[in-house]
């Protein structure tokens, strides 16, 4: 009886230590994608028990405090119709994020500043910030930046896959007949965009843009810039990852690289990538669609079976490989310029961090790798929040 009681006390003690340890860290994921039917389809309502990689239950289980929910719109034609459609699609996602915080005010809060992030943590609420992925959504109307800022957008990724009216992309889009370059980096409208984002105090995200463009942005911007979801190219040689010279420039300017848990950027595995491309192509042939739509195609049994086979043949990289990117950036420029992003909902996920409920594995692995608690805090949010604060406080009018 006495032994059982002591064991019970020990278990309670260990659980409370672990909860206390978890609460110490403010965890911010700078890139969480949402589907177009977010908050419309009950399966895509994070208040429910869902199959999405991020929902409230999973966030609470894994101690993910919050992150940037992403207004992503894919690249299409550079003309009036394309811009109009992109704007309409963007507004659907802004509305969906707002609907989420309005439906669950006790659980999650929309944040528009670092102070509001800290307040959410103190109030024991989850937080959602908004980032735009693909400057395509402003078309050639610079005033739309202010409009999106007022809707809550606090960073914008200048391009996605495919060159746009602002910037060359790190990956030209075949279906748009892209050459390697369109502007030689930033377009003249792109330069205006950088200035306007500086004025508004909106963070500029250089993930996805070409190297030339990234260097031009860093030089032109008065504020530090972010790479919201990219790894280190020296660790995994992929165009979506950031080469050392650009990491140095980002750091010099006080910015941050948010290492992403996207398997093919964490570890380049050509055979795995080729198999996934082939699988996606076969799904498109089967459905007759032009573009891969994650929320539709990933649900198909043919896709799931195909991915299961690929996962066995070419396993996903694990957390150790992910932390290798963090180590590299820390070795290169120091502890103050690195952070974390999942790209959940947009193809992200690695072995050990395949959804938000496993977030604490990252914290544990960082501690095991030898990072101190204070360093882990910097990596999880303090670095990113410092940049956000600097950008929003240095508003140039
Ligand atoms: Zn992306």
mmCIF file of C-alpha atoms and ligand atoms in Angstrom:
data_model
loop_
_atom_site.group_PDB
_atom_site.id
_atom_site.type_symbol
_atom_site.label_atom_id
_atom_site.label_comp_id
_atom_site.label_asym_id
_atom_site.label_seq_id
_atom_site.Cartn_x
_atom_site.Cartn_y
_atom_site.Cartn_z
ATOM 1 C CA UNK A 1 0.000 0.000 0.000
ATOM 2 C CA UNK A 2 2.770 2.429 1.088
ATOM 3 C CA UNK A 3 4.845 1.570 -1.979
ATOM 4 C CA UNK A 4 1.897 2.173 -4.308
ATOM 5 C CA UNK A 5 1.226 5.517 -2.652
ATOM 6 C CA UNK A 6 4.844 6.629 -3.075
ATOM 7 C CA UNK A 7 4.775 5.528 -6.706
ATOM 8 C CA UNK A 8 1.593 7.532 -7.177
ATOM 9 C CA UNK A 9 3.255 10.620 -5.669
ATOM 10 C CA UNK A 10 6.310 10.174 -7.890
ATOM 11 C CA UNK A 11 4.113 9.969 -11.001
ATOM 12 C CA UNK A 12 2.166 13.104 -9.998
ATOM 13 C CA UNK A 13 5.482 14.874 -9.356
ATOM 14 C CA UNK A 14 6.887 13.890 -12.756
ATOM 15 C CA UNK A 15 3.715 14.958 -14.570
ATOM 16 C CA UNK A 16 3.666 18.339 -12.830
ATOM 17 C CA UNK A 17 7.397 18.863 -13.588
ATOM 18 C CA UNK A 18 6.775 18.075 -17.222
ATOM 19 C CA UNK A 19 3.754 20.427 -17.407
ATOM 20 C CA UNK A 20 5.740 23.164 -15.708
ATOM 21 C CA UNK A 21 8.626 22.657 -18.112
ATOM 22 C CA UNK A 22 6.240 22.800 -21.053
ATOM 23 C CA UNK A 23 4.560 25.978 -19.843
ATOM 24 C CA UNK A 24 7.943 27.709 -19.625
ATOM 25 C CA UNK A 25 8.357 27.793 -23.376
ATOM 26 C CA UNK A 26 6.364 30.068 -25.610
ATOM 27 C CA UNK A 27 6.149 28.013 -28.791
ATOM 28 C CA UNK A 28 5.450 29.789 -32.070
ATOM 29 C CA UNK A 29 5.170 28.005 -35.416
ATOM 30 C CA UNK A 30 5.656 30.602 -38.143
ATOM 31 C CA UNK A 31 3.926 28.661 -40.936
ATOM 32 C CA UNK A 32 0.646 26.732 -40.636
ATOM 33 C CA UNK A 33 -1.376 26.307 -43.829
ATOM 34 C CA UNK A 34 -5.148 26.093 -43.930
ATOM 35 C CA UNK A 35 -7.456 24.682 -46.620
ATOM 36 C CA UNK A 36 -9.946 26.819 -48.550
ATOM 37 C CA UNK A 37 -12.864 25.195 -46.695
ATOM 38 C CA UNK A 38 -11.312 25.930 -43.291
ATOM 39 C CA UNK A 39 -14.137 26.597 -40.785
ATOM 40 C CA UNK A 40 -16.687 25.699 -43.469
ATOM 41 C CA UNK A 41 -16.205 21.935 -43.576
ATOM 42 C CA UNK A 42 -16.553 20.500 -40.020
ATOM 43 C CA UNK A 43 -13.563 18.248 -40.803
ATOM 44 C CA UNK A 44 -11.556 21.445 -41.165
ATOM 45 C CA UNK A 45 -12.779 23.125 -37.994
ATOM 46 C CA UNK A 46 -9.866 23.041 -35.509
ATOM 47 C CA UNK A 47 -12.322 23.035 -32.608
ATOM 48 C CA UNK A 48 -13.271 19.500 -33.633
ATOM 49 C CA UNK A 49 -11.304 16.285 -33.405
ATOM 50 C CA UNK A 50 -9.924 16.366 -36.951
ATOM 51 C CA UNK A 51 -7.427 14.689 -39.242
ATOM 52 C CA UNK A 52 -5.726 18.048 -39.808
ATOM 53 C CA UNK A 53 -2.162 18.274 -38.527
ATOM 54 C CA UNK A 54 -3.110 21.308 -36.463
ATOM 55 C CA UNK A 55 -6.269 21.557 -34.367
ATOM 56 C CA UNK A 56 -6.786 22.858 -30.839
ATOM 57 C CA UNK A 57 -6.623 19.451 -29.178
ATOM 58 C CA UNK A 58 -3.350 18.626 -30.910
ATOM 59 C CA UNK A 59 -1.906 22.042 -30.070
ATOM 60 C CA UNK A 60 -2.749 21.575 -26.395
ATOM 61 C CA UNK A 61 -1.395 18.020 -26.319
ATOM 62 C CA UNK A 62 1.907 19.005 -27.887
ATOM 63 C CA UNK A 63 2.144 22.410 -26.214
ATOM 64 C CA UNK A 64 2.101 24.429 -29.374
ATOM 65 C CA UNK A 65 0.954 27.857 -28.158
ATOM 66 C CA UNK A 66 0.201 29.300 -31.550
ATOM 67 C CA UNK A 67 1.499 30.423 -34.852
ATOM 68 C CA UNK A 68 0.987 32.135 -38.134
ATOM 69 C CA UNK A 69 -2.030 30.796 -39.973
ATOM 70 C CA UNK A 70 -1.374 31.291 -43.634
ATOM 71 C CA UNK A 71 -3.365 32.995 -46.347
ATOM 72 C CA UNK A 72 -1.802 31.057 -49.213
ATOM 73 C CA UNK A 73 -2.856 31.469 -52.831
ATOM 74 C CA UNK A 74 -1.086 29.556 -55.611
ATOM 75 C CA UNK A 75 0.618 31.296 -58.512
ATOM 76 C CA UNK A 76 -1.375 31.798 -61.700
ATOM 77 C CA UNK A 77 -1.373 34.178 -64.672
ATOM 78 C CA UNK A 78 -0.042 37.713 -64.220
ATOM 79 C CA UNK A 79 -3.095 39.603 -65.447
ATOM 80 C CA UNK A 80 -6.167 41.412 -64.097
ATOM 81 C CA UNK A 81 -8.327 38.300 -63.919
ATOM 82 C CA UNK A 82 -5.598 36.361 -62.155
ATOM 83 C CA UNK A 83 -5.095 39.146 -59.598
ATOM 84 C CA UNK A 84 -8.830 39.504 -58.989
ATOM 85 C CA UNK A 85 -9.246 35.774 -58.424
ATOM 86 C CA UNK A 86 -6.216 35.698 -56.112
ATOM 87 C CA UNK A 87 -7.669 38.530 -54.024
ATOM 88 C CA UNK A 88 -11.003 36.722 -53.717
ATOM 89 C CA UNK A 89 -9.250 33.530 -52.640
ATOM 90 C CA UNK A 90 -7.153 35.429 -50.097
ATOM 91 C CA UNK A 91 -10.245 36.992 -48.564
ATOM 92 C CA UNK A 92 -11.811 33.534 -48.131
ATOM 93 C CA UNK A 93 -8.841 32.554 -45.933
ATOM 94 C CA UNK A 94 -8.792 35.830 -43.959
ATOM 95 C CA UNK A 95 -12.497 35.294 -43.250
ATOM 96 C CA UNK A 96 -11.889 31.689 -42.220
ATOM 97 C CA UNK A 97 -9.205 32.656 -39.676
ATOM 98 C CA UNK A 98 -11.476 35.356 -38.281
ATOM 99 C CA UNK A 99 -14.338 32.889 -38.076
ATOM 100 C CA UNK A 100 -12.108 30.556 -36.042
ATOM 101 C CA UNK A 101 -11.278 33.164 -33.384
ATOM 102 C CA UNK A 102 -14.873 34.416 -33.289
ATOM 103 C CA UNK A 103 -16.288 30.920 -32.786
ATOM 104 C CA UNK A 104 -13.779 29.951 -30.077
ATOM 105 C CA UNK A 105 -12.985 33.155 -28.133
ATOM 106 C CA UNK A 106 -12.136 31.218 -24.977
ATOM 107 C CA UNK A 107 -9.656 28.971 -26.742
ATOM 108 C CA UNK A 108 -7.828 31.040 -29.323
ATOM 109 C CA UNK A 109 -7.187 34.710 -29.954
ATOM 110 C CA UNK A 110 -6.144 36.643 -33.057
ATOM 111 C CA UNK A 111 -2.868 38.479 -32.395
ATOM 112 C CA UNK A 112 -1.538 41.469 -34.313
ATOM 113 C CA UNK A 113 1.557 42.284 -32.261
ATOM 114 C CA UNK A 114 4.200 40.489 -30.162
ATOM 115 C CA UNK A 115 2.631 42.048 -27.033
ATOM 116 C CA UNK A 116 -0.631 40.295 -27.868
ATOM 117 C CA UNK A 117 1.256 37.004 -28.257
ATOM 118 C CA UNK A 118 2.673 37.346 -24.731
ATOM 119 C CA UNK A 119 -0.759 38.327 -23.416
ATOM 120 C CA UNK A 120 -2.349 35.225 -24.973
ATOM 121 C CA UNK A 121 0.276 33.079 -23.252
ATOM 122 C CA UNK A 122 -0.414 34.774 -19.909
ATOM 123 C CA UNK A 123 -4.163 34.304 -20.420
ATOM 124 C CA UNK A 124 -3.523 30.607 -21.214
ATOM 125 C CA UNK A 125 -5.068 30.946 -24.658
ATOM 126 C CA UNK A 126 -3.810 29.715 -27.993
ATOM 127 C CA UNK A 127 -2.943 32.428 -30.489
ATOM 128 C CA UNK A 128 -3.279 32.850 -34.230
ATOM 129 C CA UNK A 129 -1.407 35.463 -36.228
ATOM 130 C CA UNK A 130 -1.838 35.876 -39.982
ATOM 131 C CA UNK A 131 0.783 35.655 -42.722
ATOM 132 C CA UNK A 132 0.206 35.942 -46.465
ATOM 133 C CA UNK A 133 1.987 33.420 -48.671
ATOM 134 C CA UNK A 134 2.411 34.857 -52.125
ATOM 135 C CA UNK A 135 2.504 38.560 -52.887
ATOM 136 C CA UNK A 136 0.526 37.634 -56.007
ATOM 137 C CA UNK A 137 -2.599 38.492 -53.951
ATOM 138 C CA UNK A 138 -1.884 42.244 -54.077
ATOM 139 C CA UNK A 139 -1.766 42.232 -57.871
ATOM 140 C CA UNK A 140 -0.455 45.605 -58.997
ATOM 141 C CA UNK A 141 -2.442 47.539 -56.402
ATOM 142 C CA UNK A 142 0.018 48.601 -53.718
ATOM 143 C CA UNK A 143 -2.849 49.904 -51.560
ATOM 144 C CA UNK A 144 -4.033 46.328 -51.064
ATOM 145 C CA UNK A 145 -1.094 45.842 -48.703
ATOM 146 C CA UNK A 146 -2.680 48.243 -46.225
ATOM 147 C CA UNK A 147 -6.027 46.530 -46.711
ATOM 148 C CA UNK A 148 -4.518 43.133 -45.854
ATOM 149 C CA UNK A 149 -2.526 44.645 -42.991
ATOM 150 C CA UNK A 150 -5.774 45.991 -41.531
ATOM 151 C CA UNK A 151 -7.245 42.481 -41.851
ATOM 152 C CA UNK A 152 -4.382 41.284 -39.636
ATOM 153 C CA UNK A 153 -1.593 40.215 -42.009
ATOM 154 C CA UNK A 154 1.771 40.744 -40.337
ATOM 155 C CA UNK A 155 4.082 39.122 -42.860
ATOM 156 C CA UNK A 156 3.958 38.458 -46.564
ATOM 157 C CA UNK A 157 5.999 35.922 -48.507
ATOM 158 C CA UNK A 158 6.843 37.822 -51.658
ATOM 159 C CA UNK A 159 6.425 34.895 -54.063
ATOM 160 C CA UNK A 160 5.567 31.211 -54.152
ATOM 161 C CA UNK A 161 6.446 28.587 -56.768
ATOM 162 C CA UNK A 162 6.501 30.544 -60.041
ATOM 163 C CA UNK A 163 7.636 34.102 -60.716
ATOM 164 C CA UNK A 164 5.122 36.823 -59.948
ATOM 165 C CA UNK A 165 4.714 40.566 -60.453
ATOM 166 C CA UNK A 166 6.944 41.241 -57.410
ATOM 167 C CA UNK A 167 9.817 38.798 -57.541
ATOM 168 C CA UNK A 168 11.505 35.860 -59.189
ATOM 169 C CA UNK A 169 10.865 32.565 -57.450
ATOM 170 C CA UNK A 170 13.438 29.999 -56.311
ATOM 171 C CA UNK A 171 11.405 27.505 -58.343
ATOM 172 C CA UNK A 172 10.099 28.598 -61.772
ATOM 173 C CA UNK A 173 6.666 27.150 -62.623
ATOM 174 C CA UNK A 174 6.596 24.952 -65.703
ATOM 175 C CA UNK A 175 2.853 25.271 -66.250
ATOM 176 C CA UNK A 176 3.282 29.083 -66.523
ATOM 177 C CA UNK A 177 6.167 28.629 -68.983
ATOM 178 C CA UNK A 178 8.543 30.352 -66.567
ATOM 179 C CA UNK A 179 12.153 30.855 -67.605
ATOM 180 C CA UNK A 180 14.790 30.695 -64.903
ATOM 181 C CA UNK A 181 14.318 34.416 -64.296
ATOM 182 C CA UNK A 182 11.693 37.026 -65.116
ATOM 183 C CA UNK A 183 12.989 40.204 -63.437
ATOM 184 C CA UNK A 184 16.562 39.437 -62.455
ATOM 185 C CA UNK A 185 15.417 39.420 -58.811
ATOM 186 C CA UNK A 186 12.851 42.003 -57.713
ATOM 187 C CA UNK A 187 10.661 43.772 -60.268
ATOM 188 C CA UNK A 188 10.276 47.567 -60.078
ATOM 189 C CA UNK A 189 6.855 46.952 -58.502
ATOM 190 C CA UNK A 190 8.620 44.576 -56.113
ATOM 191 C CA UNK A 191 10.873 47.416 -54.966
ATOM 192 C CA UNK A 192 7.815 49.571 -54.280
ATOM 193 C CA UNK A 193 6.299 46.634 -52.384
ATOM 194 C CA UNK A 194 9.349 46.318 -50.112
ATOM 195 C CA UNK A 195 9.192 50.042 -49.297
ATOM 196 C CA UNK A 196 5.471 49.927 -48.617
ATOM 197 C CA UNK A 197 5.832 46.891 -46.337
ATOM 198 C CA UNK A 198 8.518 48.796 -44.426
ATOM 199 C CA UNK A 199 6.159 51.746 -44.033
ATOM 200 C CA UNK A 200 3.349 49.556 -42.789
ATOM 201 C CA UNK A 201 5.573 47.612 -40.407
ATOM 202 C CA UNK A 202 4.767 44.323 -42.134
ATOM 203 C CA UNK A 203 7.488 41.658 -42.070
ATOM 204 C CA UNK A 204 8.989 40.751 -45.429
ATOM 205 C CA UNK A 205 9.364 37.020 -45.980
ATOM 206 C CA UNK A 206 12.046 35.860 -48.417
ATOM 207 C CA UNK A 207 11.199 32.147 -48.292
ATOM 208 C CA UNK A 208 10.370 30.990 -51.858
ATOM 209 C CA UNK A 209 12.072 33.920 -53.658
ATOM 210 C CA UNK A 210 15.201 33.489 -55.789
ATOM 211 C CA UNK A 211 18.622 34.067 -54.228
ATOM 212 C CA UNK A 212 19.173 37.219 -56.259
ATOM 213 C CA UNK A 213 15.839 38.573 -55.152
ATOM 214 C CA UNK A 214 16.486 37.719 -51.486
ATOM 215 C CA UNK A 215 19.761 39.669 -51.533
ATOM 216 C CA UNK A 216 18.092 42.658 -53.211
ATOM 217 C CA UNK A 217 15.274 42.634 -50.644
ATOM 218 C CA UNK A 218 17.673 42.497 -47.695
ATOM 219 C CA UNK A 219 19.671 45.386 -49.112
ATOM 220 C CA UNK A 220 16.628 47.507 -49.904
ATOM 221 C CA UNK A 221 14.605 46.865 -46.732
ATOM 222 C CA UNK A 222 15.100 49.243 -43.803
ATOM 223 C CA UNK A 223 13.955 46.480 -41.496
ATOM 224 C CA UNK A 224 15.182 42.970 -40.732
ATOM 225 C CA UNK A 225 13.587 40.285 -42.913
ATOM 226 C CA UNK A 226 12.408 36.762 -42.196
ATOM 227 C CA UNK A 227 12.549 33.440 -44.015
ATOM 228 C CA UNK A 228 9.270 32.080 -42.625
ATOM 229 C CA UNK A 229 9.778 28.454 -43.693
ATOM 230 C CA UNK A 230 13.151 27.439 -45.163
ATOM 231 C CA UNK A 231 16.145 25.347 -44.161
ATOM 232 C CA UNK A 232 19.895 25.746 -44.654
ATOM 233 C CA UNK A 233 21.116 24.881 -48.147
ATOM 234 C CA UNK A 234 24.507 23.730 -46.876
ATOM 235 C CA UNK A 235 22.716 20.987 -44.959
ATOM 236 C CA UNK A 236 20.219 20.036 -47.678
ATOM 237 C CA UNK A 237 20.919 21.274 -51.177
ATOM 238 C CA UNK A 238 17.458 22.403 -52.272
ATOM 239 C CA UNK A 239 16.595 25.744 -53.942
ATOM 240 C CA UNK A 240 13.950 26.388 -51.243
ATOM 241 C CA UNK A 241 16.691 26.404 -48.604
ATOM 242 C CA UNK A 242 18.844 29.442 -47.834
ATOM 243 C CA UNK A 243 22.545 29.484 -48.771
ATOM 244 C CA UNK A 244 25.115 30.551 -46.177
ATOM 245 C CA UNK A 245 25.847 33.957 -47.707
ATOM 246 C CA UNK A 246 22.174 34.916 -47.491
ATOM 247 C CA UNK A 247 21.828 33.527 -43.952
ATOM 248 C CA UNK A 248 24.731 35.816 -43.010
ATOM 249 C CA UNK A 249 23.027 38.822 -44.609
ATOM 250 C CA UNK A 250 19.724 38.034 -42.855
ATOM 251 C CA UNK A 251 21.558 37.826 -39.525
ATOM 252 C CA UNK A 252 23.583 40.996 -40.127
ATOM 253 C CA UNK A 253 20.331 42.857 -40.524
ATOM 254 C CA UNK A 254 18.868 41.266 -37.390
ATOM 255 C CA UNK A 255 16.398 38.945 -39.160
ATOM 256 C CA UNK A 256 15.577 35.268 -38.616
ATOM 257 C CA UNK A 257 15.480 31.970 -40.545
ATOM 258 C CA UNK A 258 12.605 29.744 -39.426
ATOM 259 C CA UNK A 259 13.792 26.218 -40.212
ATOM 260 C CA UNK A 260 10.963 24.217 -41.775
ATOM 261 C CA UNK A 261 9.926 20.618 -41.081
ATOM 262 C CA UNK A 262 9.214 19.948 -44.759
ATOM 263 C CA UNK A 263 10.768 16.556 -45.440
ATOM 264 C CA UNK A 264 12.316 17.208 -48.854
ATOM 265 C CA UNK A 265 13.957 20.410 -47.581
ATOM 266 C CA UNK A 266 15.139 18.770 -44.355
ATOM 267 C CA UNK A 267 16.866 15.993 -46.232
ATOM 268 C CA UNK A 268 17.151 15.826 -49.993
ATOM 269 C CA UNK A 269 16.085 12.383 -51.123
ATOM 270 C CA UNK A 270 15.712 12.462 -54.890
ATOM 271 C CA UNK A 271 14.098 9.061 -55.129
ATOM 272 C CA UNK A 272 11.486 9.926 -52.523
ATOM 273 C CA UNK A 273 10.759 13.259 -54.222
ATOM 274 C CA UNK A 274 10.492 11.615 -57.645
ATOM 275 C CA UNK A 275 8.142 8.953 -56.267
ATOM 276 C CA UNK A 276 5.902 11.623 -54.734
ATOM 277 C CA UNK A 277 5.847 13.621 -57.979
ATOM 278 C CA UNK A 278 4.944 10.473 -59.919
ATOM 279 C CA UNK A 279 2.218 9.615 -57.404
ATOM 280 C CA UNK A 280 0.772 13.140 -57.643
ATOM 281 C CA UNK A 281 0.851 13.010 -61.431
ATOM 282 C CA UNK A 282 -0.993 9.708 -61.413
ATOM 283 C CA UNK A 283 -3.624 11.153 -59.056
ATOM 284 C CA UNK A 284 -4.088 14.153 -61.395
ATOM 285 C CA UNK A 285 -4.471 11.829 -64.380
ATOM 286 C CA UNK A 286 -7.040 9.831 -62.426
ATOM 287 C CA UNK A 287 -9.086 12.859 -61.288
ATOM 288 C CA UNK A 288 -8.611 14.977 -64.417
ATOM 289 C CA UNK A 289 -7.491 18.001 -62.319
ATOM 290 C CA UNK A 290 -4.745 20.407 -63.424
ATOM 291 C CA UNK A 291 -3.247 21.242 -60.029
ATOM 292 C CA UNK A 292 -2.649 19.140 -56.951
ATOM 293 C CA UNK A 293 -5.140 20.223 -54.273
ATOM 294 C CA UNK A 294 -3.923 18.858 -50.909
ATOM 295 C CA UNK A 295 -7.315 18.983 -49.162
ATOM 296 C CA UNK A 296 -8.924 17.034 -51.986
ATOM 297 C CA UNK A 297 -6.272 14.688 -53.299
ATOM 298 C CA UNK A 298 -4.532 13.738 -50.057
ATOM 299 C CA UNK A 299 -7.818 12.204 -48.872
ATOM 300 C CA UNK A 300 -8.006 9.701 -51.720
ATOM 301 C CA UNK A 301 -7.299 6.111 -50.817
ATOM 302 C CA UNK A 302 -5.048 5.806 -53.888
ATOM 303 C CA UNK A 303 -2.928 8.693 -52.547
ATOM 304 C CA UNK A 304 -2.808 7.317 -49.010
ATOM 305 C CA UNK A 305 -1.787 3.835 -50.200
ATOM 306 C CA UNK A 306 0.813 5.345 -52.508
ATOM 307 C CA UNK A 307 2.284 7.456 -49.699
ATOM 308 C CA UNK A 308 2.369 4.467 -47.318
ATOM 309 C CA UNK A 309 4.463 2.589 -49.871
ATOM 310 C CA UNK A 310 6.792 5.555 -50.369
ATOM 311 C CA UNK A 311 7.191 6.025 -46.588
ATOM 312 C CA UNK A 312 8.324 2.408 -46.258
ATOM 313 C CA UNK A 313 10.694 2.509 -49.195
ATOM 314 C CA UNK A 314 12.128 5.997 -48.537
ATOM 315 C CA UNK A 315 11.472 6.907 -44.883
ATOM 316 C CA UNK A 316 10.852 10.501 -43.797
ATOM 317 C CA UNK A 317 13.748 12.323 -42.153
ATOM 318 C CA UNK A 318 13.520 12.661 -38.365
ATOM 319 C CA UNK A 319 13.922 15.408 -35.796
ATOM 320 C CA UNK A 320 17.711 14.936 -35.652
ATOM 321 C CA UNK A 321 18.037 15.898 -39.316
ATOM 322 C CA UNK A 322 15.742 18.877 -38.686
ATOM 323 C CA UNK A 323 17.905 20.075 -35.796
ATOM 324 C CA UNK A 324 21.009 19.719 -37.989
ATOM 325 C CA UNK A 325 19.687 22.774 -39.876
ATOM 326 C CA UNK A 326 19.287 24.714 -36.627
ATOM 327 C CA UNK A 327 22.811 23.693 -35.535
ATOM 328 C CA UNK A 328 24.247 24.834 -38.832
ATOM 329 C CA UNK A 329 22.630 28.291 -38.615
ATOM 330 C CA UNK A 330 23.717 28.658 -34.981
ATOM 331 C CA UNK A 331 27.295 27.696 -35.905
ATOM 332 C CA UNK A 332 27.254 30.133 -38.807
ATOM 333 C CA UNK A 333 25.709 33.248 -37.247
ATOM 334 C CA UNK A 334 24.804 32.534 -33.618
ATOM 335 C CA UNK A 335 21.746 31.607 -31.592
ATOM 336 C CA UNK A 336 19.746 34.800 -32.256
ATOM 337 C CA UNK A 337 18.778 34.259 -35.878
ATOM 338 C CA UNK A 338 16.982 30.921 -36.029
ATOM 339 C CA UNK A 339 13.444 29.708 -35.385
ATOM 340 C CA UNK A 340 10.980 26.952 -36.192
ATOM 341 C CA UNK A 341 8.143 26.348 -38.633
ATOM 342 C CA UNK A 342 6.164 23.234 -39.520
ATOM 343 C CA UNK A 343 4.402 23.965 -42.834
ATOM 344 C CA UNK A 344 1.687 21.672 -41.462
ATOM 345 C CA UNK A 345 -1.275 21.638 -43.810
ATOM 346 C CA UNK A 346 1.020 22.545 -46.694
ATOM 347 C CA UNK A 347 3.088 19.389 -46.990
ATOM 348 C CA UNK A 348 5.131 19.749 -43.769
ATOM 349 C CA UNK A 349 5.791 16.965 -41.282
ATOM 350 C CA UNK A 350 8.743 14.753 -40.404
ATOM 351 C CA UNK A 351 9.204 11.604 -38.359
ATOM 352 C CA UNK A 352 8.579 12.606 -34.739
ATOM 353 C CA UNK A 353 6.881 15.917 -35.601
ATOM 354 C CA UNK A 354 4.135 14.818 -37.934
ATOM 355 C CA UNK A 355 1.427 16.959 -36.322
ATOM 356 C CA UNK A 356 1.018 19.590 -33.603
ATOM 357 C CA UNK A 357 0.479 16.985 -30.853
ATOM 358 C CA UNK A 358 4.150 15.993 -31.175
ATOM 359 C CA UNK A 359 5.503 19.521 -30.828
ATOM 360 C CA UNK A 360 7.092 18.855 -27.457
ATOM 361 C CA UNK A 361 9.387 16.304 -29.125
ATOM 362 C CA UNK A 362 11.151 19.253 -30.755
ATOM 363 C CA UNK A 363 11.686 20.981 -27.414
ATOM 364 C CA UNK A 364 12.996 17.777 -25.828
ATOM 365 C CA UNK A 365 15.301 17.051 -28.737
ATOM 366 C CA UNK A 366 16.753 20.574 -28.643
ATOM 367 C CA UNK A 367 17.476 20.167 -24.917
ATOM 368 C CA UNK A 368 19.030 16.756 -25.554
ATOM 369 C CA UNK A 369 21.177 18.259 -28.328
ATOM 370 C CA UNK A 370 22.661 20.510 -25.662
ATOM 371 C CA UNK A 371 20.777 23.767 -26.073
ATOM 372 C CA UNK A 372 20.097 25.522 -22.772
ATOM 373 C CA UNK A 373 16.543 26.430 -21.727
ATOM 374 C CA UNK A 374 17.203 30.076 -22.609
ATOM 375 C CA UNK A 375 18.497 29.093 -26.024
ATOM 376 C CA UNK A 376 15.464 26.895 -26.666
ATOM 377 C CA UNK A 377 13.228 29.837 -25.759
ATOM 378 C CA UNK A 378 15.026 31.981 -28.310
ATOM 379 C CA UNK A 379 14.645 29.324 -30.986
ATOM 380 C CA UNK A 380 10.973 28.702 -30.225
ATOM 381 C CA UNK A 381 9.771 32.296 -30.312
ATOM 382 C CA UNK A 382 11.981 35.002 -28.853
ATOM 383 C CA UNK A 383 14.063 35.480 -31.984
ATOM 384 C CA UNK A 384 11.010 35.707 -34.197
ATOM 385 C CA UNK A 385 9.166 38.013 -31.796
ATOM 386 C CA UNK A 386 12.213 40.294 -31.592
ATOM 387 C CA UNK A 387 12.143 40.716 -35.375
ATOM 388 C CA UNK A 388 8.393 41.286 -35.381
ATOM 389 C CA UNK A 389 8.751 43.916 -32.658
ATOM 390 C CA UNK A 390 11.561 45.706 -34.493
ATOM 391 C CA UNK A 391 9.677 45.730 -37.754
ATOM 392 C CA UNK A 392 6.452 47.016 -36.210
ATOM 393 C CA UNK A 393 8.146 49.655 -34.032
ATOM 394 C CA UNK A 394 10.348 51.132 -36.742
ATOM 395 C CA UNK A 395 7.441 52.239 -38.845
ATOM 396 C CA UNK A 396 8.721 54.807 -41.342
ATOM 397 C CA UNK A 397 6.117 57.373 -42.274
HETATM 398 ZN ZN1 LIG B 1 5.555 27.564 -48.833
#
